[in-house]
Amino acid sequence: MKATARRAGTSYTHRIEIRQHQLIADEPAEHGGNDEGASPQELLAASLASCTAVTLEMYARRKEWDIGTVEVQVEYDPPEPGAPTNFRLEIRLPETCTEEQTQRLRAIAAKCPVHRTLEGEVTFDERIELIEPAAG
């Protein structure tokens, strides 16, 4: 998987390219940005929320459970150095879900790929490449 971010204007606004898709990331005005898109921290929360929702819906489909609409809300505060990050997930399921379905879906939520990535050991292989400035 690959994502590329390039400055797209003034301040901290960046265009992100993922396959054939594009989105904008920026910082809110109170952090010096133009608020033209979600902040990188908000995109991280969005990744976890959307991955969890998709994982739950895929599992329900495989089980042939008609659970209707799934909603996942994720909140977190960026941690202090050396402190763990605490993600708060709220999963909203229709009241027609059985207790068995609810418990199974709770367990499945923790198996989404983004959740597993965030709870696992993470390493970074970083390098810097010097390029000529873009014209214009």
mmCIF file with all atom_site columns, C-alpha atoms in Angstrom:
data_model
loop_
_atom_site.group_PDB
_atom_site.id
_atom_site.type_symbol
_atom_site.label_atom_id
_atom_site.label_alt_id
_atom_site.label_comp_id
_atom_site.label_asym_id
_atom_site.label_entity_id
_atom_site.label_seq_id
_atom_site.pdbx_PDB_ins_code
_atom_site.Cartn_x
_atom_site.Cartn_y
_atom_site.Cartn_z
_atom_site.occupancy
_atom_site.B_iso_or_equiv
_atom_site.pdbx_formal_charge
_atom_site.auth_seq_id
_atom_site.auth_comp_id
_atom_site.auth_asym_id
_atom_site.auth_atom_id
_atom_site.pdbx_PDB_model_num
ATOM 1   C CA . MET A 1 1   ? 0.000   0.000   0.000   1.00 0.00 ? 1   MET A CA 1
ATOM 2   C CA . LYS A 1 2   ? 1.227   3.434   -0.847  1.00 0.00 ? 2   LYS A CA 1
ATOM 3   C CA . ALA A 1 3   ? 0.145   7.018   -0.182  1.00 0.00 ? 3   ALA A CA 1
ATOM 4   C CA . THR A 1 4   ? 1.928   10.152  -1.399  1.00 0.00 ? 4   THR A CA 1
ATOM 5   C CA . ALA A 1 5   ? 1.452   13.637  0.073   1.00 0.00 ? 5   ALA A CA 1
ATOM 6   C CA . ARG A 1 6   ? 2.478   16.809  -1.795  1.00 0.00 ? 6   ARG A CA 1
ATOM 7   C CA . ARG A 1 7   ? 1.946   20.413  -0.819  1.00 0.00 ? 7   ARG A CA 1
ATOM 8   C CA . ALA A 1 8   ? -1.129  21.761  -2.578  1.00 0.00 ? 8   ALA A CA 1
ATOM 9   C CA . GLY A 1 9   ? -1.167  25.439  -1.835  1.00 0.00 ? 9   GLY A CA 1
ATOM 10  C CA . THR A 1 10  ? -0.138  27.574  1.046   1.00 0.00 ? 10  THR A CA 1
ATOM 11  C CA . SER A 1 11  ? 0.445   26.686  4.652   1.00 0.00 ? 11  SER A CA 1
ATOM 12  C CA . TYR A 1 12  ? 0.058   22.975  5.512   1.00 0.00 ? 12  TYR A CA 1
ATOM 13  C CA . THR A 1 13  ? -2.424  21.928  2.829   1.00 0.00 ? 13  THR A CA 1
ATOM 14  C CA . HIS A 1 14  ? -1.356  18.688  1.114   1.00 0.00 ? 14  HIS A CA 1
ATOM 15  C CA . ARG A 1 15  ? -2.921  16.599  -1.642  1.00 0.00 ? 15  ARG A CA 1
ATOM 16  C CA . ILE A 1 16  ? -2.746  12.907  -0.854  1.00 0.00 ? 16  ILE A CA 1
ATOM 17  C CA . GLU A 1 17  ? -2.735  10.393  -3.692  1.00 0.00 ? 17  GLU A CA 1
ATOM 18  C CA . ILE A 1 18  ? -3.755  6.785   -3.057  1.00 0.00 ? 18  ILE A CA 1
ATOM 19  C CA . ARG A 1 19  ? -4.087  4.668   -6.195  1.00 0.00 ? 19  ARG A CA 1
ATOM 20  C CA . GLN A 1 20  ? -6.474  6.731   -8.405  1.00 0.00 ? 20  GLN A CA 1
ATOM 21  C CA . HIS A 1 21  ? -7.972  8.590   -5.409  1.00 0.00 ? 21  HIS A CA 1
ATOM 22  C CA . GLN A 1 22  ? -7.130  12.003  -4.015  1.00 0.00 ? 22  GLN A CA 1
ATOM 23  C CA . LEU A 1 23  ? -7.927  13.739  -0.767  1.00 0.00 ? 23  LEU A CA 1
ATOM 24  C CA . ILE A 1 24  ? -6.747  16.836  1.056   1.00 0.00 ? 24  ILE A CA 1
ATOM 25  C CA . ALA A 1 25  ? -5.053  16.989  4.446   1.00 0.00 ? 25  ALA A CA 1
ATOM 26  C CA . ASP A 1 26  ? -4.510  20.218  6.317   1.00 0.00 ? 26  ASP A CA 1
ATOM 27  C CA . GLU A 1 27  ? -4.290  21.589  9.825   1.00 0.00 ? 27  GLU A CA 1
ATOM 28  C CA . PRO A 1 28  ? -7.047  23.626  11.434  1.00 0.00 ? 28  PRO A CA 1
ATOM 29  C CA . ALA A 1 29  ? -6.620  27.410  11.515  1.00 0.00 ? 29  ALA A CA 1
ATOM 30  C CA . GLU A 1 30  ? -5.720  27.344  15.220  1.00 0.00 ? 30  GLU A CA 1
ATOM 31  C CA . HIS A 1 31  ? -2.646  25.252  14.301  1.00 0.00 ? 31  HIS A CA 1
ATOM 32  C CA . GLY A 1 32  ? -1.602  27.520  11.424  1.00 0.00 ? 32  GLY A CA 1
ATOM 33  C CA . GLY A 1 33  ? -3.391  25.706  8.598   1.00 0.00 ? 33  GLY A CA 1
ATOM 34  C CA . ASN A 1 34  ? -6.164  26.726  6.223   1.00 0.00 ? 34  ASN A CA 1
ATOM 35  C CA . ASP A 1 35  ? -8.555  23.984  7.421   1.00 0.00 ? 35  ASP A CA 1
ATOM 36  C CA . GLU A 1 36  ? -9.043  22.759  3.840   1.00 0.00 ? 36  GLU A CA 1
ATOM 37  C CA . GLY A 1 37  ? -9.149  19.110  4.880   1.00 0.00 ? 37  GLY A CA 1
ATOM 38  C CA . ALA A 1 38  ? -8.901  16.733  7.794   1.00 0.00 ? 38  ALA A CA 1
ATOM 39  C CA . SER A 1 39  ? -5.706  16.832  9.827   1.00 0.00 ? 39  SER A CA 1
ATOM 40  C CA . PRO A 1 40  ? -3.340  13.840  9.670   1.00 0.00 ? 40  PRO A CA 1
ATOM 41  C CA . GLN A 1 41  ? -4.424  12.902  13.211  1.00 0.00 ? 41  GLN A CA 1
ATOM 42  C CA . GLU A 1 42  ? -8.084  12.981  12.128  1.00 0.00 ? 42  GLU A CA 1
ATOM 43  C CA . LEU A 1 43  ? -7.237  10.832  9.114   1.00 0.00 ? 43  LEU A CA 1
ATOM 44  C CA . LEU A 1 44  ? -5.724  8.257   11.482  1.00 0.00 ? 44  LEU A CA 1
ATOM 45  C CA . ALA A 1 45  ? -8.978  8.166   13.476  1.00 0.00 ? 45  ALA A CA 1
ATOM 46  C CA . ALA A 1 46  ? -10.924 7.963   10.195  1.00 0.00 ? 46  ALA A CA 1
ATOM 47  C CA . SER A 1 47  ? -8.784  5.010   9.067   1.00 0.00 ? 47  SER A CA 1
ATOM 48  C CA . LEU A 1 48  ? -9.561  3.083   12.234  1.00 0.00 ? 48  LEU A CA 1
ATOM 49  C CA . ALA A 1 49  ? -13.282 3.969   12.140  1.00 0.00 ? 49  ALA A CA 1
ATOM 50  C CA . SER A 1 50  ? -13.767 3.043   8.481   1.00 0.00 ? 50  SER A CA 1
ATOM 51  C CA . CYS A 1 51  ? -11.678 -0.141  8.691   1.00 0.00 ? 51  CYS A CA 1
ATOM 52  C CA . THR A 1 52  ? -13.642 -1.302  11.732  1.00 0.00 ? 52  THR A CA 1
ATOM 53  C CA . ALA A 1 53  ? -16.989 -0.603  10.042  1.00 0.00 ? 53  ALA A CA 1
ATOM 54  C CA . VAL A 1 54  ? -15.993 -2.366  6.825   1.00 0.00 ? 54  VAL A CA 1
ATOM 55  C CA . THR A 1 55  ? -14.629 -5.365  8.746   1.00 0.00 ? 55  THR A CA 1
ATOM 56  C CA . LEU A 1 56  ? -17.883 -5.699  10.704  1.00 0.00 ? 56  LEU A CA 1
ATOM 57  C CA . GLU A 1 57  ? -20.002 -5.455  7.568   1.00 0.00 ? 57  GLU A CA 1
ATOM 58  C CA . MET A 1 58  ? -17.864 -8.006  5.701   1.00 0.00 ? 58  MET A CA 1
ATOM 59  C CA . TYR A 1 59  ? -18.125 -10.434 8.610   1.00 0.00 ? 59  TYR A CA 1
ATOM 60  C CA . ALA A 1 60  ? -21.905 -9.975  8.885   1.00 0.00 ? 60  ALA A CA 1
ATOM 61  C CA . ARG A 1 61  ? -22.272 -10.553 5.146   1.00 0.00 ? 61  ARG A CA 1
ATOM 62  C CA . ARG A 1 62  ? -20.243 -13.788 5.341   1.00 0.00 ? 62  ARG A CA 1
ATOM 63  C CA . LYS A 1 63  ? -22.474 -14.948 8.213   1.00 0.00 ? 63  LYS A CA 1
ATOM 64  C CA . GLU A 1 64  ? -25.539 -13.858 6.209   1.00 0.00 ? 64  GLU A CA 1
ATOM 65  C CA . TRP A 1 65  ? -26.600 -11.588 9.058   1.00 0.00 ? 65  TRP A CA 1
ATOM 66  C CA . ASP A 1 66  ? -28.765 -8.655  8.010   1.00 0.00 ? 66  ASP A CA 1
ATOM 67  C CA . ILE A 1 67  ? -27.506 -6.166  10.564  1.00 0.00 ? 67  ILE A CA 1
ATOM 68  C CA . GLY A 1 68  ? -28.370 -3.008  8.641   1.00 0.00 ? 68  GLY A CA 1
ATOM 69  C CA . THR A 1 69  ? -26.276 0.099   9.101   1.00 0.00 ? 69  THR A CA 1
ATOM 70  C CA . VAL A 1 70  ? -23.081 0.020   11.162  1.00 0.00 ? 70  VAL A CA 1
ATOM 71  C CA . GLU A 1 71  ? -21.597 3.218   12.545  1.00 0.00 ? 71  GLU A CA 1
ATOM 72  C CA . VAL A 1 72  ? -18.184 3.472   14.195  1.00 0.00 ? 72  VAL A CA 1
ATOM 73  C CA . GLN A 1 73  ? -16.937 6.581   15.967  1.00 0.00 ? 73  GLN A CA 1
ATOM 74  C CA . VAL A 1 74  ? -13.266 6.841   16.972  1.00 0.00 ? 74  VAL A CA 1
ATOM 75  C CA . GLU A 1 75  ? -11.726 9.430   19.250  1.00 0.00 ? 75  GLU A CA 1
ATOM 76  C CA . TYR A 1 76  ? -8.236  9.721   20.646  1.00 0.00 ? 76  TYR A CA 1
ATOM 77  C CA . ASP A 1 77  ? -5.901  12.310  22.013  1.00 0.00 ? 77  ASP A CA 1
ATOM 78  C CA . PRO A 1 78  ? -2.335  12.403  20.720  1.00 0.00 ? 78  PRO A CA 1
ATOM 79  C CA . PRO A 1 79  ? -0.209  10.964  23.532  1.00 0.00 ? 79  PRO A CA 1
ATOM 80  C CA . GLU A 1 80  ? 2.519   12.597  25.500  1.00 0.00 ? 80  GLU A CA 1
ATOM 81  C CA . PRO A 1 81  ? 6.006   11.233  24.693  1.00 0.00 ? 81  PRO A CA 1
ATOM 82  C CA . GLY A 1 82  ? 6.449   7.821   26.269  1.00 0.00 ? 82  GLY A CA 1
ATOM 83  C CA . ALA A 1 83  ? 2.746   7.416   27.055  1.00 0.00 ? 83  ALA A CA 1
ATOM 84  C CA . PRO A 1 84  ? 0.448   4.953   25.269  1.00 0.00 ? 84  PRO A CA 1
ATOM 85  C CA . THR A 1 85  ? -2.195  6.129   22.839  1.00 0.00 ? 85  THR A CA 1
ATOM 86  C CA . ASN A 1 86  ? -5.742  5.353   23.929  1.00 0.00 ? 86  ASN A CA 1
ATOM 87  C CA . PHE A 1 87  ? -8.298  4.990   21.142  1.00 0.00 ? 87  PHE A CA 1
ATOM 88  C CA . ARG A 1 88  ? -11.970 5.172   22.133  1.00 0.00 ? 88  ARG A CA 1
ATOM 89  C CA . LEU A 1 89  ? -14.256 3.291   19.732  1.00 0.00 ? 89  LEU A CA 1
ATOM 90  C CA . GLU A 1 90  ? -18.020 3.474   19.858  1.00 0.00 ? 90  GLU A CA 1
ATOM 91  C CA . ILE A 1 91  ? -19.706 0.913   17.620  1.00 0.00 ? 91  ILE A CA 1
ATOM 92  C CA . ARG A 1 92  ? -23.366 1.507   16.907  1.00 0.00 ? 92  ARG A CA 1
ATOM 93  C CA . LEU A 1 93  ? -25.403 -1.458  15.729  1.00 0.00 ? 93  LEU A CA 1
ATOM 94  C CA . PRO A 1 94  ? -29.149 -1.709  15.124  1.00 0.00 ? 94  PRO A CA 1
ATOM 95  C CA . GLU A 1 95  ? -31.151 -2.807  18.169  1.00 0.00 ? 95  GLU A CA 1
ATOM 96  C CA . THR A 1 96  ? -32.314 -5.810  16.141  1.00 0.00 ? 96  THR A CA 1
ATOM 97  C CA . CYS A 1 97  ? -28.888 -7.439  16.616  1.00 0.00 ? 97  CYS A CA 1
ATOM 98  C CA . THR A 1 98  ? -28.967 -10.424 18.920  1.00 0.00 ? 98  THR A CA 1
ATOM 99  C CA . GLU A 1 99  ? -26.710 -10.732 21.974  1.00 0.00 ? 99  GLU A CA 1
ATOM 100 C CA . GLU A 1 100 ? -24.712 -13.400 20.126  1.00 0.00 ? 100 GLU A CA 1
ATOM 101 C CA . GLN A 1 101 ? -24.244 -11.135 17.099  1.00 0.00 ? 101 GLN A CA 1
ATOM 102 C CA . THR A 1 102 ? -23.287 -8.178  19.290  1.00 0.00 ? 102 THR A CA 1
ATOM 103 C CA . GLN A 1 103 ? -20.649 -10.151 21.202  1.00 0.00 ? 103 GLN A CA 1
ATOM 104 C CA . ARG A 1 104 ? -19.192 -11.705 18.056  1.00 0.00 ? 104 ARG A CA 1
ATOM 105 C CA . LEU A 1 105 ? -19.054 -8.335  16.280  1.00 0.00 ? 105 LEU A CA 1
ATOM 106 C CA . ARG A 1 106 ? -17.293 -6.817  19.306  1.00 0.00 ? 106 ARG A CA 1
ATOM 107 C CA . ALA A 1 107 ? -14.572 -9.465  18.981  1.00 0.00 ? 107 ALA A CA 1
ATOM 108 C CA . ILE A 1 108 ? -14.341 -9.042  15.196  1.00 0.00 ? 108 ILE A CA 1
ATOM 109 C CA . ALA A 1 109 ? -13.932 -5.258  15.511  1.00 0.00 ? 109 ALA A CA 1
ATOM 110 C CA . ALA A 1 110 ? -10.509 -5.782  17.097  1.00 0.00 ? 110 ALA A CA 1
ATOM 111 C CA . LYS A 1 111 ? -9.424  -7.849  14.099  1.00 0.00 ? 111 LYS A CA 1
ATOM 112 C CA . CYS A 1 112 ? -9.630  -5.096  11.476  1.00 0.00 ? 112 CYS A CA 1
ATOM 113 C CA . PRO A 1 113 ? -6.253  -4.552  9.754   1.00 0.00 ? 113 PRO A CA 1
ATOM 114 C CA . VAL A 1 114 ? -5.816  -0.980  11.009  1.00 0.00 ? 114 VAL A CA 1
ATOM 115 C CA . HIS A 1 115 ? -6.581  -2.011  14.596  1.00 0.00 ? 115 HIS A CA 1
ATOM 116 C CA . ARG A 1 116 ? -4.065  -4.857  14.349  1.00 0.00 ? 116 ARG A CA 1
ATOM 117 C CA . THR A 1 117 ? -1.455  -2.492  12.895  1.00 0.00 ? 117 THR A CA 1
ATOM 118 C CA . LEU A 1 118 ? -1.923  0.051   15.662  1.00 0.00 ? 118 LEU A CA 1
ATOM 119 C CA . GLU A 1 119 ? -1.723  -2.515  18.452  1.00 0.00 ? 119 GLU A CA 1
ATOM 120 C CA . GLY A 1 120 ? 1.266   -4.337  16.977  1.00 0.00 ? 120 GLY A CA 1
ATOM 121 C CA . GLU A 1 121 ? 4.904   -3.452  16.961  1.00 0.00 ? 121 GLU A CA 1
ATOM 122 C CA . VAL A 1 122 ? 5.603   -0.769  14.375  1.00 0.00 ? 122 VAL A CA 1
ATOM 123 C CA . THR A 1 123 ? 8.938   -0.001  12.753  1.00 0.00 ? 123 THR A CA 1
ATOM 124 C CA . PHE A 1 124 ? 9.898   2.711   10.299  1.00 0.00 ? 124 PHE A CA 1
ATOM 125 C CA . ASP A 1 125 ? 12.354  2.456   7.417   1.00 0.00 ? 125 ASP A CA 1
ATOM 126 C CA . GLU A 1 126 ? 12.986  6.088   6.546   1.00 0.00 ? 126 GLU A CA 1
ATOM 127 C CA . ARG A 1 127 ? 15.205  7.598   3.885   1.00 0.00 ? 127 ARG A CA 1
ATOM 128 C CA . ILE A 1 128 ? 15.610  11.050  2.383   1.00 0.00 ? 128 ILE A CA 1
ATOM 129 C CA . GLU A 1 129 ? 16.003  11.650  -1.336  1.00 0.00 ? 129 GLU A CA 1
ATOM 130 C CA . LEU A 1 130 ? 17.104  15.068  -2.568  1.00 0.00 ? 130 LEU A CA 1
ATOM 131 C CA . ILE A 1 131 ? 15.215  16.260  -5.662  1.00 0.00 ? 131 ILE A CA 1
ATOM 132 C CA . GLU A 1 132 ? 15.190  19.399  -7.758  1.00 0.00 ? 132 GLU A CA 1
ATOM 133 C CA . PRO A 1 133 ? 12.557  21.954  -6.749  1.00 0.00 ? 133 PRO A CA 1
ATOM 134 C CA . ALA A 1 134 ? 9.400   22.003  -8.838  1.00 0.00 ? 134 ALA A CA 1
ATOM 135 C CA . ALA A 1 135 ? 9.156   24.852  -11.298 1.00 0.00 ? 135 ALA A CA 1
ATOM 136 C CA . GLY A 1 136 ? 6.787   27.560  -10.655 1.00 0.00 ? 136 GLY A CA 1
#
